GROMACS .gro file of C-alpha atoms in nm:
model
  204
    1MET     CA    1  -7.440  -0.803   0.699
    2GLU     CA    2  -7.276  -0.509   0.882
    3LYS     CA    3  -6.939  -0.626   0.741
    4ASP     CA    4  -7.073  -0.623   0.389
    5GLN     CA    5  -7.212  -0.271   0.429
    6HIS     CA    6  -6.882  -0.151   0.577
    7GLN     CA    7  -6.689  -0.304   0.289
    8GLU     CA    8  -6.926  -0.134   0.039
    9ALA     CA    9  -6.877   0.205   0.207
   10ILE     CA   10  -6.498   0.169   0.186
   11GLU     CA   11  -6.518   0.082  -0.188
   12THR     CA   12  -6.754   0.380  -0.251
   13ASN     CA   13  -6.519   0.623  -0.073
   14VAL     CA   14  -6.219   0.484  -0.258
   15GLY     CA   15  -6.391   0.545  -0.594
   16LYS     CA   16  -6.485   0.912  -0.524
   17PRO     CA   17  -6.131   1.060  -0.536
   18ALA     CA   18  -6.058   0.874  -0.858
   19LYS     CA   19  -6.378   1.008  -1.016
   20LYS     CA   20  -6.307   1.360  -0.891
   21ALA     CA   21  -5.957   1.349  -1.038
   22LYS     CA   22  -6.099   1.222  -1.370
   23ASN     CA   23  -6.349   1.509  -1.378
   24GLU     CA   24  -6.078   1.765  -1.307
   25LEU     CA   25  -5.863   1.623  -1.586
   26VAL     CA   26  -6.156   1.647  -1.830
   27GLU     CA   27  -6.218   2.012  -1.729
   28TRP     CA   28  -5.846   2.094  -1.778
   29LEU     CA   29  -5.848   1.936  -2.119
   30LYS     CA   30  -6.157   2.133  -2.213
   31ALA     CA   31  -5.996   2.453  -2.097
   32LEU     CA   32  -5.677   2.379  -2.292
   33LEU     CA   33  -5.877   2.296  -2.605
   34ILE     CA   34  -6.073   2.622  -2.580
   35ALA     CA   35  -5.751   2.820  -2.529
   36LEU     CA   36  -5.599   2.650  -2.832
   37VAL     CA   37  -5.897   2.730  -3.046
   38LEU     CA   38  -5.885   3.095  -2.931
   39VAL     CA   39  -5.514   3.117  -3.010
   40VAL     CA   40  -5.576   2.975  -3.362
   41LEU     CA   41  -5.866   3.216  -3.422
   42ILE     CA   42  -5.664   3.518  -3.305
   43ARG     CA   43  -5.358   3.403  -3.493
   44TRP     CA   44  -5.528   3.335  -3.828
   45LEU     CA   45  -5.835   3.556  -3.826
   46LEU     CA   46  -5.716   3.872  -3.654
   47PHE     CA   47  -5.340   3.882  -3.693
   48LYS     CA   48  -5.102   3.743  -3.953
   49PRO     CA   49  -4.724   3.721  -3.964
   50PHE     CA   50  -4.544   3.878  -4.256
   51ILE     CA   51  -4.181   3.858  -4.359
   52VAL     CA   52  -4.023   4.165  -4.525
   53GLN     CA   53  -3.859   4.073  -4.850
   54GLY     CA   54  -3.639   4.314  -5.042
   55PRO     CA   55  -3.523   4.672  -4.987
   56SER     CA   56  -3.831   4.866  -5.089
   57MET     CA   57  -3.919   4.987  -4.737
   58GLU     CA   58  -3.568   5.078  -4.621
   59PRO     CA   59  -3.457   5.244  -4.404
   60ASN     CA   60  -3.758   5.169  -4.184
   61PHE     CA   61  -3.800   4.801  -4.267
   62VAL     CA   62  -3.533   4.562  -4.384
   63SER     CA   63  -3.533   4.220  -4.548
   64ASN     CA   64  -3.619   3.926  -4.323
   65GLN     CA   65  -3.781   4.132  -4.050
   66LYS     CA   66  -4.094   3.958  -3.920
   67LEU     CA   67  -4.404   4.166  -3.863
   68ILE     CA   68  -4.748   4.121  -3.716
   69VAL     CA   69  -5.024   4.242  -3.949
   70ASN     CA   70  -5.356   4.354  -3.801
   71GLU     CA   71  -5.614   4.198  -4.028
   72ILE     CA   72  -5.928   4.326  -3.857
   73LEU     CA   73  -5.862   4.701  -3.842
   74TYR     CA   74  -5.974   4.772  -4.198
   75ASP     CA   75  -6.297   4.585  -4.140
   76ILE     CA   76  -6.379   4.868  -3.896
   77ARG     CA   77  -6.240   5.164  -4.094
   78LYS     CA   78  -6.054   5.251  -4.412
   79PRO     CA   79  -5.674   5.291  -4.435
   80GLU     CA   80  -5.537   5.636  -4.355
   81ARG     CA   81  -5.246   5.830  -4.494
   82GLY     CA   82  -4.912   5.740  -4.350
   83GLU     CA   83  -5.011   5.388  -4.248
   84VAL     CA   84  -4.791   5.095  -4.344
   85ILE     CA   85  -5.000   4.822  -4.507
   86VAL     CA   86  -4.961   4.475  -4.647
   87PHE     CA   87  -5.160   4.391  -4.957
   88HIS     CA   88  -5.188   4.125  -5.221
   89VAL     CA   89  -5.075   4.192  -5.581
   90PRO     CA   90  -5.253   3.939  -5.804
   91ASP     CA   91  -5.029   3.998  -6.103
   92GLU     CA   92  -4.722   3.927  -5.889
   93GLY     CA   93  -4.879   3.644  -5.696
   94ARG     CA   94  -4.736   3.773  -5.370
   95ASP     CA   95  -4.785   4.027  -5.096
   96PHE     CA   96  -4.629   4.376  -5.080
   97ILE     CA   97  -4.558   4.610  -4.791
   98LYS     CA   98  -4.587   4.984  -4.865
   99ARG     CA   99  -4.696   5.311  -4.709
  100VAL     CA  100  -5.032   5.475  -4.780
  101ILE     CA  101  -4.967   5.816  -4.928
  102ALA     CA  102  -5.317   5.912  -5.047
  103VAL     CA  103  -5.671   5.788  -5.023
  104ALA     CA  104  -5.981   5.795  -5.242
  105GLY     CA  105  -6.051   6.138  -5.390
  106ASP     CA  106  -5.697   6.267  -5.329
  107THR     CA  107  -5.489   6.416  -5.611
  108VAL     CA  108  -5.128   6.292  -5.601
  109LYS     CA  109  -4.820   6.446  -5.761
  110VAL     CA  110  -4.463   6.334  -5.712
  111GLU     CA  111  -4.182   6.552  -5.846
  112GLY     CA  112  -3.839   6.435  -5.740
  113ASP     CA  113  -3.836   6.432  -5.362
  114LYS     CA  114  -4.146   6.650  -5.334
  115VAL     CA  115  -4.474   6.462  -5.273
  116LEU     CA  116  -4.794   6.664  -5.303
  117VAL     CA  117  -5.135   6.547  -5.195
  118ASN     CA  118  -5.422   6.781  -5.290
  119GLY     CA  119  -5.158   7.039  -5.369
  120GLU     CA  120  -5.001   7.027  -5.023
  121PRO     CA  121  -4.653   6.887  -4.953
  122VAL     CA  122  -4.647   6.572  -4.745
  123ASN     CA  123  -4.428   6.594  -4.435
  124GLU     CA  124  -4.245   6.264  -4.462
  125THR     CA  125  -4.058   6.258  -4.133
  126TYR     CA  126  -4.015   5.878  -4.170
  127ILE     CA  127  -3.767   5.922  -4.457
  128GLN     CA  128  -3.646   6.277  -4.409
  129GLU     CA  129  -3.305   6.169  -4.286
  130ALA     CA  130  -3.254   5.952  -4.594
  131ILE     CA  131  -3.366   6.237  -4.821
  132ASP     CA  132  -3.125   6.479  -4.650
  133GLN     CA  133  -2.838   6.227  -4.691
  134ALA     CA  134  -2.917   6.190  -5.067
  135HIS     CA  135  -2.919   6.570  -5.109
  136ALA     CA  136  -2.588   6.595  -4.923
  137GLU     CA  137  -2.450   6.363  -5.192
  138ASN     CA  138  -2.596   6.578  -5.465
  139ARG     CA  139  -2.856   6.333  -5.576
  140LEU     CA  140  -3.232   6.279  -5.551
  141TYR     CA  141  -3.374   6.019  -5.318
  142ASN     CA  142  -3.653   5.945  -5.566
  143ASN     CA  143  -3.606   5.869  -5.936
  144THR     CA  144  -3.968   5.798  -6.045
  145ASP     CA  145  -4.223   6.080  -6.059
  146PHE     CA  146  -4.601   6.046  -6.073
  147PRO     CA  147  -4.825   6.060  -6.278
  148ASN     CA  148  -4.618   5.894  -6.543
  149THR     CA  149  -4.639   5.666  -6.845
  150PHE     CA  150  -4.738   5.372  -6.620
  151VAL     CA  151  -5.022   5.552  -6.444
  152GLN     CA  152  -5.148   5.873  -6.604
  153ASP     CA  153  -5.440   5.965  -6.382
  154GLY     CA  154  -5.327   6.140  -6.060
  155VAL     CA  155  -5.665   6.117  -5.878
  156VAL     CA  156  -5.716   5.820  -5.644
  157PRO     CA  157  -6.034   5.643  -5.746
  158GLU     CA  158  -6.303   5.538  -5.498
  159GLY     CA  159  -6.225   5.213  -5.317
  160HIS     CA  160  -5.846   5.250  -5.367
  161VAL     CA  161  -5.534   5.392  -5.209
  162PHE     CA  162  -5.203   5.521  -5.348
  163VAL     CA  163  -4.897   5.364  -5.192
  164MET     CA  164  -4.521   5.409  -5.216
  165GLY     CA  165  -4.224   5.233  -5.064
  166ASP     CA  166  -4.004   5.432  -4.829
  167ASN     CA  167  -3.704   5.345  -5.047
  168ARG     CA  168  -3.834   5.565  -5.328
  169SER     CA  169  -3.574   5.475  -5.594
  170ASN     CA  170  -3.598   5.104  -5.530
  171SER     CA  171  -3.966   5.028  -5.489
  172THR     CA  172  -4.237   4.882  -5.713
  173ASP     CA  173  -4.551   5.060  -5.598
  174SER     CA  174  -4.851   5.261  -5.717
  175ARG     CA  175  -4.629   5.461  -5.948
  176MET     CA  176  -4.587   5.141  -6.152
  177ILE     CA  177  -4.865   4.901  -6.059
  178GLY     CA  178  -5.143   5.157  -6.013
  179TYR     CA  179  -5.381   5.220  -5.724
  180VAL     CA  180  -5.436   4.944  -5.471
  181PRO     CA  181  -5.799   4.820  -5.431
  182LEU     CA  182  -5.915   4.812  -5.066
  183GLY     CA  183  -6.017   4.449  -5.124
  184ASP     CA  184  -5.658   4.353  -5.183
  185ILE     CA  185  -5.539   4.494  -4.853
  186ILE     CA  186  -5.457   4.229  -4.595
  187GLY     CA  187  -5.405   4.465  -4.302
  188ARG     CA  188  -5.189   4.715  -4.124
  189ALA     CA  189  -4.835   4.629  -4.010
  190ASP     CA  190  -4.842   4.696  -3.637
  191LEU     CA  191  -4.547   4.521  -3.474
  192ILE     CA  192  -4.198   4.403  -3.553
  193PHE     CA  193  -4.133   4.083  -3.355
  194TRP     CA  194  -3.807   3.958  -3.516
  195PRO     CA  195  -3.517   4.002  -3.487
  196ILE     CA  196  -3.517   4.068  -3.118
  197LYS     CA  197  -3.313   4.392  -3.148
  198ASP     CA  198  -3.590   4.540  -3.370
  199ILE     CA  199  -3.887   4.444  -3.154
  200GLY     CA  200  -4.134   4.725  -3.123
  201LEU     CA  201  -4.457   4.888  -3.234
  202ILE     CA  202  -4.464   5.044  -3.581
  203ASN     CA  203  -4.529   5.419  -3.596
  204HIS     CA  204  -4.779   5.533  -3.849
   0.00000   0.00000   0.00000
């Protein structure tokens, strides 16, 4: 009888470590699953990758650069002047990246390389060097004024923004496609993550 009890105790003690190890494995798997779900949620619901295509935002952004777009910021507030945004263009069936120049209620006028918002010149430090270079070569940096035959009303309507590409003479933007509805904006470009040499936060 004592021998049977002793044998049973040994078998019970042998089973405990195995059960404990199994429980730890289950907990690790749960933790990994939760982490994976969080990564997916953050990746797809809060931030989105975007690949720059074309020269419209040169010299600040070049083709094939990969960016992180903050998709939640404009759920909290509206876009502000100077911010670089990514938005969907239904007629084109693709996404654009441009800079916000004016917001709802603003009056916009573009004459050559002079951009006026509410009658005041915009200090465009982000392209000033490129403008100066163009002037040194006796040419304008921008070849499309605004308002124009494409868009004749220079006042930004409610629920919209006016955007332009930094590469003023080689950009399809609000001067041609009109004002961008807030509902078409995907988010703000916040970080360049590829190529490695360009990694860094985006100044707005």
